[in-house]
């Protein structure tokens, strides 16, 4: 692009072979492998100023597969970025995809100005986001000290700014426990963790209030406390100057929705088959945009696994007809993938709305049992069950929905 085009406000046409939107673990893993395999011009767009996704803000160890205690999030993110660049992928940061000009054509804005990027394949790797306090319908004023986990991590690790002295964490999933550790490391006292679930794992030294919800925020200029409601009818007030709303992750599906890419009602992310193909030919989706929050290693593994399907599409393989949808029954809330155009080769991720001890999962189609298994560990709202893929070969491609249920 020349300076005249940038100054005039005209969109400059750009052509690439593969356009990956999102430079987190999934997008970077896919871009590295595609570039290494000779997929042509592979370009990755990241709206943040730095590539790497959430791991660059997570300073605890345990990243990688298998988990390595010494590998912290920022180092893991740096390794992923370097691998993609070394393979020949191009990563552009500070670039936002604002809309679609066609099925495989995105309009963007960034440091280089306005562009219209056309690709042979588009991969959505936009990740997940936490719903803020407003979306959770928590009433009250708008005082300072109300954060999500992402905002907390940016405050402490990216901007090195102080947090309050007395904090409450709303949630009790692994992300909430990490938030409590970050708050403590920043010098705050975590006075309580609050969760609506009847059971949860406690953090040593932090009171855990189960079966409890936040009713209202108190304070004007700065948060002074939270009204809480217990399921047994009791109420109370927690004095604090900081609250961190954790969990309640949803796929960052805005770009998919703008492009009329069909979404799955359970995951609220793009509907995909076991090869990460959406219902729109040429558009793939990988990582946490498919299912909300999963570990970085899971997202990266999905990105790597999408390499072969994307290469096959570039080589001219036809886009399959939509196969039977995968549906879930309560208390199950979502499964990924959401439809089957052929046998799956990776585990299916299944999530429950409540904790179920030693669950028995069944898969049926048109009244026929395809598979049944008891899991030794619990199904829970914070960790997905990983279903083996072998039974998907029994699915009738011309049959009705495949239903996953407990019992």
Short mmCIF file of C-alpha atoms in Angstrom, two decimals:
data_model
loop_
_atom_site.label_atom_id
_atom_site.label_comp_id
_atom_site.label_asym_id
_atom_site.label_seq_id
_atom_site.Cartn_x
_atom_site.Cartn_y
_atom_site.Cartn_z
CA UNK A 1 0.00 0.00 0.00
CA UNK A 2 1.24 3.53 -0.72
CA UNK A 3 0.81 6.63 1.42
CA UNK A 4 -1.70 8.16 -1.02
CA UNK A 5 -4.08 5.23 -0.55
CA UNK A 6 -3.76 5.41 3.24
CA UNK A 7 -4.40 9.15 3.31
CA UNK A 8 -7.38 8.99 0.94
CA UNK A 9 -9.29 6.56 3.10
CA UNK A 10 -9.63 4.05 0.26
CA UNK A 11 -9.42 0.39 1.13
CA UNK A 12 -6.34 -1.20 -0.37
CA UNK A 13 -6.89 -4.71 -1.81
CA UNK A 14 -4.65 -7.43 -0.40
CA UNK A 15 -4.57 -11.10 -1.37
CA UNK A 16 -3.31 -13.95 0.80
CA UNK A 17 -3.69 -17.69 0.76
CA UNK A 18 -4.74 -18.13 4.40
CA UNK A 19 -5.95 -15.37 6.69
CA UNK A 20 -5.95 -16.25 10.41
CA UNK A 21 -7.85 -13.82 12.64
CA UNK A 22 -6.42 -13.99 16.14
CA UNK A 23 -2.82 -14.53 17.31
CA UNK A 24 -3.49 -16.64 20.39
CA UNK A 25 -2.37 -20.25 20.96
CA UNK A 26 -4.74 -21.72 18.34
CA UNK A 27 -4.09 -19.20 15.58
CA UNK A 28 -0.32 -19.22 16.05
CA UNK A 29 -0.08 -23.01 16.13
CA UNK A 30 -2.06 -23.29 12.90
CA UNK A 31 -0.16 -20.49 11.15
CA UNK A 32 3.20 -22.06 12.00
CA UNK A 33 2.24 -25.43 10.60
CA UNK A 34 0.55 -24.06 7.49
CA UNK A 35 3.53 -21.88 6.62
CA UNK A 36 5.93 -24.76 7.26
CA UNK A 37 3.83 -27.00 4.99
CA UNK A 38 4.06 -24.52 2.11
CA UNK A 39 0.50 -23.20 2.22
CA UNK A 40 1.58 -19.98 0.51
CA UNK A 41 1.11 -16.56 2.07
CA UNK A 42 -0.18 -17.09 5.61
CA UNK A 43 -1.13 -13.91 7.42
CA UNK A 44 -2.23 -13.56 11.05
CA UNK A 45 -4.15 -10.53 12.29
CA UNK A 46 -4.17 -9.53 15.97
CA UNK A 47 -6.13 -6.54 17.25
CA UNK A 48 -3.98 -6.27 20.39
CA UNK A 49 -0.59 -4.57 20.24
CA UNK A 50 1.17 -7.83 21.09
CA UNK A 51 0.64 -11.35 19.76
CA UNK A 52 0.36 -14.39 22.00
CA UNK A 53 -3.15 -14.23 23.41
CA UNK A 54 -4.02 -14.61 27.07
CA UNK A 55 -0.92 -16.69 27.98
CA UNK A 56 1.26 -13.58 27.78
CA UNK A 57 -0.66 -12.24 30.80
CA UNK A 58 -0.59 -15.49 32.80
CA UNK A 59 2.60 -15.58 34.84
CA UNK A 60 2.12 -19.04 36.37
CA UNK A 61 3.82 -22.20 35.14
CA UNK A 62 2.33 -25.33 33.64
CA UNK A 63 2.08 -24.32 29.99
CA UNK A 64 2.91 -26.66 27.12
CA UNK A 65 1.88 -30.22 26.40
CA UNK A 66 2.67 -32.05 28.56
CA UNK A 67 2.44 -29.23 31.15
CA UNK A 68 5.88 -27.94 32.13
CA UNK A 69 6.06 -26.34 35.59
CA UNK A 70 8.90 -24.05 34.50
CA UNK A 71 7.13 -22.79 31.34
CA UNK A 72 5.23 -19.62 32.26
CA UNK A 73 2.59 -17.99 30.10
CA UNK A 74 4.65 -15.08 28.68
CA UNK A 75 7.49 -17.42 27.71
CA UNK A 76 5.02 -19.85 26.11
CA UNK A 77 3.44 -17.01 24.12
CA UNK A 78 6.85 -15.81 22.99
CA UNK A 79 7.79 -19.30 21.80
CA UNK A 80 4.54 -19.57 19.82
CA UNK A 81 5.10 -16.22 18.12
CA UNK A 82 8.70 -17.08 17.24
CA UNK A 83 7.70 -20.47 15.82
CA UNK A 84 5.09 -18.91 13.53
CA UNK A 85 7.50 -16.22 12.30
CA UNK A 86 10.33 -18.72 11.79
CA UNK A 87 8.02 -20.90 9.68
CA UNK A 88 7.29 -17.96 7.39
CA UNK A 89 3.91 -16.72 8.63
CA UNK A 90 3.35 -12.97 8.79
CA UNK A 91 1.89 -11.58 12.03
CA UNK A 92 0.39 -8.10 12.08
CA UNK A 93 -0.65 -6.59 15.41
CA UNK A 94 -2.94 -3.66 16.11
CA UNK A 95 -5.12 -4.72 13.15
CA UNK A 96 -8.88 -5.11 13.64
CA UNK A 97 -11.19 -6.94 11.27
CA UNK A 98 -14.23 -4.65 11.11
CA UNK A 99 -16.48 -6.55 8.73
CA UNK A 100 -16.88 -8.69 5.64
CA UNK A 101 -16.87 -7.60 2.01
CA UNK A 102 -17.62 -11.13 0.82
CA UNK A 103 -17.52 -14.75 2.04
CA UNK A 104 -13.69 -14.83 2.06
CA UNK A 105 -12.96 -11.11 2.14
CA UNK A 106 -12.42 -9.10 5.33
CA UNK A 107 -12.24 -5.35 5.78
CA UNK A 108 -9.61 -4.27 8.30
CA UNK A 109 -8.18 -1.20 9.92
CA UNK A 110 -4.72 -0.87 11.46
CA UNK A 111 -1.42 0.98 11.39
CA UNK A 112 -1.23 0.56 7.60
CA UNK A 113 -4.68 2.07 7.10
CA UNK A 114 -7.81 0.52 5.60
CA UNK A 115 -7.51 -2.78 3.73
CA UNK A 116 -9.73 -5.33 2.08
CA UNK A 117 -8.08 -8.73 2.44
CA UNK A 118 -9.20 -11.61 0.23
CA UNK A 119 -8.07 -15.14 1.11
CA UNK A 120 -8.50 -18.64 -0.20
CA UNK A 121 -9.24 -19.74 3.37
CA UNK A 122 -10.20 -17.74 6.45
CA UNK A 123 -9.62 -19.14 9.93
CA UNK A 124 -11.43 -17.58 12.90
CA UNK A 125 -9.25 -17.89 16.00
CA UNK A 126 -10.68 -14.94 17.93
CA UNK A 127 -10.76 -16.71 21.30
CA UNK A 128 -13.17 -16.13 24.18
CA UNK A 129 -14.05 -13.26 26.49
CA UNK A 130 -15.56 -12.94 29.93
CA UNK A 131 -18.94 -11.36 30.26
CA UNK A 132 -18.55 -8.10 32.22
CA UNK A 133 -20.58 -7.09 35.24
CA UNK A 134 -23.18 -5.32 33.05
CA UNK A 135 -23.88 -8.45 31.01
CA UNK A 136 -24.33 -10.43 34.25
CA UNK A 137 -27.09 -7.98 35.25
CA UNK A 138 -25.50 -7.07 38.60
CA UNK A 139 -27.16 -3.80 39.68
CA UNK A 140 -25.58 -0.82 41.40
CA UNK A 141 -23.51 2.22 40.49
CA UNK A 142 -20.34 2.24 38.41
CA UNK A 143 -17.56 2.63 40.95
CA UNK A 144 -13.87 2.05 40.36
CA UNK A 145 -12.53 -1.34 41.40
CA UNK A 146 -14.87 -3.55 39.33
CA UNK A 147 -12.84 -5.86 37.08
CA UNK A 148 -12.94 -9.01 35.00
CA UNK A 149 -10.04 -11.46 35.14
CA UNK A 150 -8.61 -10.08 31.91
CA UNK A 151 -8.75 -6.53 33.23
CA UNK A 152 -7.07 -7.65 36.46
CA UNK A 153 -4.23 -9.33 34.56
CA UNK A 154 -3.67 -6.29 32.37
CA UNK A 155 -3.72 -3.99 35.39
CA UNK A 156 -1.12 -6.02 37.29
CA UNK A 157 1.06 -7.65 34.64
CA UNK A 158 0.83 -5.34 31.65
CA UNK A 159 0.47 -1.88 33.21
CA UNK A 160 1.99 -2.56 36.68
CA UNK A 161 -0.80 -0.57 38.35
CA UNK A 162 -1.98 -1.16 41.93
CA UNK A 163 -5.23 -2.89 42.85
CA UNK A 164 -7.25 -2.31 46.02
CA UNK A 165 -6.59 -3.53 49.53
CA UNK A 166 -9.66 -5.75 50.10
CA UNK A 167 -10.87 -7.86 47.19
CA UNK A 168 -13.68 -10.31 46.47
CA UNK A 169 -13.47 -12.85 43.66
CA UNK A 170 -16.80 -13.85 42.11
CA UNK A 171 -16.29 -17.42 40.91
CA UNK A 172 -14.45 -20.51 42.10
CA UNK A 173 -13.23 -22.17 38.90
CA UNK A 174 -9.49 -22.50 38.11
CA UNK A 175 -9.45 -19.02 36.57
CA UNK A 176 -10.92 -17.60 39.79
CA UNK A 177 -8.23 -19.28 41.87
CA UNK A 178 -5.58 -17.74 39.59
CA UNK A 179 -7.23 -14.35 40.04
CA UNK A 180 -7.02 -14.76 43.81
CA UNK A 181 -3.31 -15.56 43.53
CA UNK A 182 -2.69 -12.48 41.35
CA UNK A 183 -4.56 -10.26 43.81
CA UNK A 184 -2.52 -11.60 46.71
CA UNK A 185 0.68 -11.14 44.76
CA UNK A 186 -0.30 -7.51 44.16
CA UNK A 187 -0.73 -6.94 47.89
CA UNK A 188 -4.51 -7.23 48.24
CA UNK A 189 -6.31 -9.27 50.89
CA UNK A 190 -8.83 -11.63 49.28
CA UNK A 191 -11.66 -11.47 51.80
CA UNK A 192 -13.90 -14.02 50.05
CA UNK A 193 -14.58 -16.08 46.96
CA UNK A 194 -18.26 -16.22 46.00
CA UNK A 195 -19.87 -18.86 43.76
CA UNK A 196 -23.43 -19.78 42.92
CA UNK A 197 -22.48 -23.45 42.75
CA UNK A 198 -23.15 -25.62 45.82
CA UNK A 199 -19.62 -27.05 45.83
CA UNK A 200 -16.23 -25.72 44.78
CA UNK A 201 -12.54 -26.05 45.57
CA UNK A 202 -11.37 -23.50 48.14
CA UNK A 203 -8.15 -21.49 48.11
CA UNK A 204 -6.24 -21.95 51.39
CA UNK A 205 -6.76 -18.95 53.63
CA UNK A 206 -9.66 -17.51 51.62
CA UNK A 207 -13.28 -17.90 52.84
CA UNK A 208 -15.43 -19.66 50.23
CA UNK A 209 -19.12 -18.77 50.04
CA UNK A 210 -20.98 -21.40 47.99
CA UNK A 211 -24.58 -21.23 46.78
CA UNK A 212 -24.23 -17.45 46.92
CA UNK A 213 -24.77 -14.68 44.37
CA UNK A 214 -23.88 -10.99 44.20
CA UNK A 215 -26.94 -8.78 44.51
CA UNK A 216 -25.72 -5.20 44.21
CA UNK A 217 -22.54 -3.12 44.12
CA UNK A 218 -22.11 -0.38 46.72
CA UNK A 219 -20.07 2.78 46.43
CA UNK A 220 -19.82 5.84 44.22
CA UNK A 221 -16.32 6.94 43.33
CA UNK A 222 -14.85 3.66 44.57
CA UNK A 223 -16.40 0.31 45.39
CA UNK A 224 -17.15 -0.04 49.11
CA UNK A 225 -18.94 -3.38 49.26
CA UNK A 226 -21.15 -6.08 47.75
CA UNK A 227 -24.62 -7.18 48.77
CA UNK A 228 -24.70 -10.99 48.69
CA UNK A 229 -27.63 -13.41 48.68
CA UNK A 230 -27.43 -17.00 49.90
CA UNK A 231 -29.74 -19.59 48.39
CA UNK A 232 -31.18 -20.31 51.84
CA UNK A 233 -32.52 -16.73 51.99
CA UNK A 234 -29.80 -15.13 54.11
CA UNK A 235 -28.26 -11.87 52.94
CA UNK A 236 -25.11 -9.98 53.88
CA UNK A 237 -22.65 -7.25 52.98
CA UNK A 238 -19.01 -7.88 52.08
CA UNK A 239 -16.85 -4.79 52.63
CA UNK A 240 -14.29 -4.49 49.81
CA UNK A 241 -12.79 -1.98 47.41
CA UNK A 242 -12.18 -4.41 44.53
CA UNK A 243 -14.26 -7.16 42.96
CA UNK A 244 -13.14 -9.46 40.16
CA UNK A 245 -15.84 -11.20 38.12
CA UNK A 246 -14.29 -14.39 36.76
CA UNK A 247 -15.45 -17.16 34.49
CA UNK A 248 -18.68 -16.90 32.47
CA UNK A 249 -16.60 -17.13 29.32
CA UNK A 250 -18.29 -16.90 25.95
CA UNK A 251 -16.75 -17.26 22.48
CA UNK A 252 -15.74 -13.96 20.90
CA UNK A 253 -18.10 -14.62 18.03
CA UNK A 254 -18.81 -11.08 16.83
CA UNK A 255 -16.86 -11.43 13.59
CA UNK A 256 -18.48 -14.78 12.83
CA UNK A 257 -21.93 -13.31 13.45
CA UNK A 258 -21.22 -10.34 11.18
CA UNK A 259 -20.26 -12.76 8.44
CA UNK A 260 -23.46 -14.78 8.90
CA UNK A 261 -21.42 -17.82 9.93
CA UNK A 262 -23.97 -20.03 11.72
CA UNK A 263 -23.47 -20.32 15.49
CA UNK A 264 -24.16 -23.32 17.70
CA UNK A 265 -26.81 -22.55 20.37
CA UNK A 266 -24.93 -24.54 23.02
CA UNK A 267 -21.42 -23.17 22.59
CA UNK A 268 -22.46 -19.78 21.16
CA UNK A 269 -19.44 -20.12 18.88
CA UNK A 270 -19.27 -21.02 15.18
CA UNK A 271 -20.80 -24.38 14.36
CA UNK A 272 -18.07 -26.72 13.10
CA UNK A 273 -17.53 -30.31 12.08
CA UNK A 274 -14.71 -32.48 13.37
CA UNK A 275 -12.34 -30.90 10.83
CA UNK A 276 -13.03 -27.36 12.11
CA UNK A 277 -15.05 -26.44 9.01
CA UNK A 278 -17.93 -24.04 9.56
CA UNK A 279 -21.12 -24.13 7.51
CA UNK A 280 -19.64 -21.45 5.22
CA UNK A 281 -17.26 -22.89 2.58
CA UNK A 282 -13.69 -21.73 3.06
CA UNK A 283 -14.17 -20.54 6.65
CA UNK A 284 -12.67 -22.55 9.52
CA UNK A 285 -12.73 -21.88 13.26
CA UNK A 286 -10.31 -23.11 15.94
CA UNK A 287 -9.60 -22.61 19.63
CA UNK A 288 -11.70 -20.95 22.27
CA UNK A 289 -13.96 -19.18 19.79
CA UNK A 290 -15.55 -22.62 19.47
CA UNK A 291 -16.36 -23.33 23.10
CA UNK A 292 -15.39 -20.65 25.57
CA UNK A 293 -12.43 -21.19 27.81
CA UNK A 294 -10.23 -24.28 27.56
CA UNK A 295 -6.55 -24.59 28.42
CA UNK A 296 -4.03 -22.97 26.09
CA UNK A 297 -2.64 -26.41 25.24
CA UNK A 298 -6.09 -27.57 24.10
CA UNK A 299 -6.54 -24.50 21.90
CA UNK A 300 -3.07 -24.93 20.39
CA UNK A 301 -3.73 -28.61 19.71
CA UNK A 302 -6.93 -27.69 17.88
CA UNK A 303 -5.04 -25.18 15.78
CA UNK A 304 -2.42 -27.76 14.88
CA UNK A 305 -5.11 -30.35 14.06
CA UNK A 306 -6.77 -27.95 11.61
CA UNK A 307 -3.65 -27.88 9.42
CA UNK A 308 -4.60 -30.92 7.31
CA UNK A 309 -8.21 -29.80 6.65
CA UNK A 310 -7.07 -26.31 5.61
CA UNK A 311 -4.41 -27.74 3.29
CA UNK A 312 -6.99 -30.10 1.80
CA UNK A 313 -9.28 -27.15 1.09
CA UNK A 314 -6.45 -25.24 -0.56
CA UNK A 315 -5.76 -28.31 -2.71
CA UNK A 316 -9.35 -28.28 -3.98
CA UNK A 317 -11.15 -30.78 -1.76
CA UNK A 318 -14.91 -30.15 -1.90
CA UNK A 319 -16.66 -28.63 1.11
CA UNK A 320 -18.88 -31.33 2.66
CA UNK A 321 -22.61 -31.10 3.06
CA UNK A 322 -23.73 -30.44 6.66
CA UNK A 323 -23.85 -33.75 8.49
CA UNK A 324 -25.99 -34.74 11.47
CA UNK A 325 -25.88 -32.19 14.26
CA UNK A 326 -24.59 -33.10 17.70
CA UNK A 327 -27.08 -32.15 20.41
CA UNK A 328 -26.93 -32.33 24.21
CA UNK A 329 -29.53 -32.88 26.90
CA UNK A 330 -29.56 -31.19 30.32
CA UNK A 331 -27.55 -30.97 32.48
CA UNK A 332 -25.11 -31.06 29.56
CA UNK A 333 -24.78 -27.65 27.94
CA UNK A 334 -22.41 -27.95 24.98
CA UNK A 335 -20.25 -30.19 22.85
CA UNK A 336 -17.51 -29.48 20.31
CA UNK A 337 -17.61 -30.27 17.41
CA UNK A 338 -21.32 -29.64 16.83
CA UNK A 339 -21.92 -31.72 13.70
CA UNK A 340 -20.37 -34.72 11.97
CA UNK A 341 -19.50 -34.86 8.28
CA UNK A 342 -17.33 -37.92 8.87
CA UNK A 343 -15.56 -39.77 11.69
CA UNK A 344 -13.82 -37.57 14.24
CA UNK A 345 -10.11 -38.04 14.89
CA UNK A 346 -9.82 -35.98 18.07
CA UNK A 347 -11.66 -36.15 21.40
CA UNK A 348 -14.99 -34.38 21.62
CA UNK A 349 -15.25 -31.77 24.39
CA UNK A 350 -18.40 -32.08 26.50
CA UNK A 351 -19.39 -29.69 29.30
CA UNK A 352 -22.02 -30.01 32.05
CA UNK A 353 -23.92 -27.21 33.80
CA UNK A 354 -23.52 -28.89 37.20
CA UNK A 355 -21.24 -31.37 38.90
CA UNK A 356 -22.18 -35.01 38.31
CA UNK A 357 -20.19 -37.73 40.05
CA UNK A 358 -19.08 -40.65 37.86
CA UNK A 359 -21.31 -39.66 34.93
CA UNK A 360 -22.50 -42.16 32.35
CA UNK A 361 -22.51 -40.56 28.88
CA UNK A 362 -24.58 -42.06 26.07
CA UNK A 363 -24.66 -41.18 22.38
CA UNK A 364 -27.78 -42.11 20.40
CA UNK A 365 -29.06 -41.50 16.89
CA UNK A 366 -32.63 -42.21 15.78
CA UNK A 367 -33.15 -44.37 18.87
CA UNK A 368 -29.99 -46.40 18.26
CA UNK A 369 -27.27 -46.41 20.92
CA UNK A 370 -23.93 -45.62 19.32
CA UNK A 371 -21.80 -45.53 22.45
CA UNK A 372 -22.02 -45.57 26.24
CA UNK A 373 -19.36 -45.04 28.88
CA UNK A 374 -19.02 -44.32 32.59
CA UNK A 375 -16.34 -41.77 33.47
CA UNK A 376 -14.48 -42.24 36.77
CA UNK A 377 -14.07 -38.51 37.36
CA UNK A 378 -16.88 -35.97 37.73
CA UNK A 379 -18.49 -33.89 35.04
CA UNK A 380 -18.37 -30.26 36.11
CA UNK A 381 -19.08 -26.73 34.88
CA UNK A 382 -15.36 -25.88 34.94
CA UNK A 383 -13.77 -28.83 33.15
CA UNK A 384 -14.77 -30.59 29.93
CA UNK A 385 -15.14 -34.32 29.58
CA UNK A 386 -13.07 -35.62 26.67
CA UNK A 387 -15.04 -38.20 24.72
CA UNK A 388 -13.06 -40.68 22.61
CA UNK A 389 -13.76 -40.22 18.88
CA UNK A 390 -13.89 -43.85 17.69
CA UNK A 391 -17.68 -44.23 18.06
CA UNK A 392 -18.37 -41.41 15.58
CA UNK A 393 -17.62 -43.88 12.77
CA UNK A 394 -20.99 -45.51 13.62
CA UNK A 395 -22.96 -42.35 12.88
CA UNK A 396 -25.33 -42.58 9.91
CA UNK A 397 -24.43 -39.52 7.76
CA UNK A 398 -28.01 -39.42 6.42
CA UNK A 399 -29.59 -39.91 9.85
CA UNK A 400 -31.01 -37.54 12.43
CA UNK A 401 -29.28 -35.66 15.22
CA UNK A 402 -26.76 -37.43 17.42
CA UNK A 403 -27.88 -36.87 21.02
CA UNK A 404 -25.47 -36.87 23.96
CA UNK A 405 -27.03 -37.38 27.39
CA UNK A 406 -26.26 -38.59 30.89
CA UNK A 407 -27.76 -41.85 32.00
#
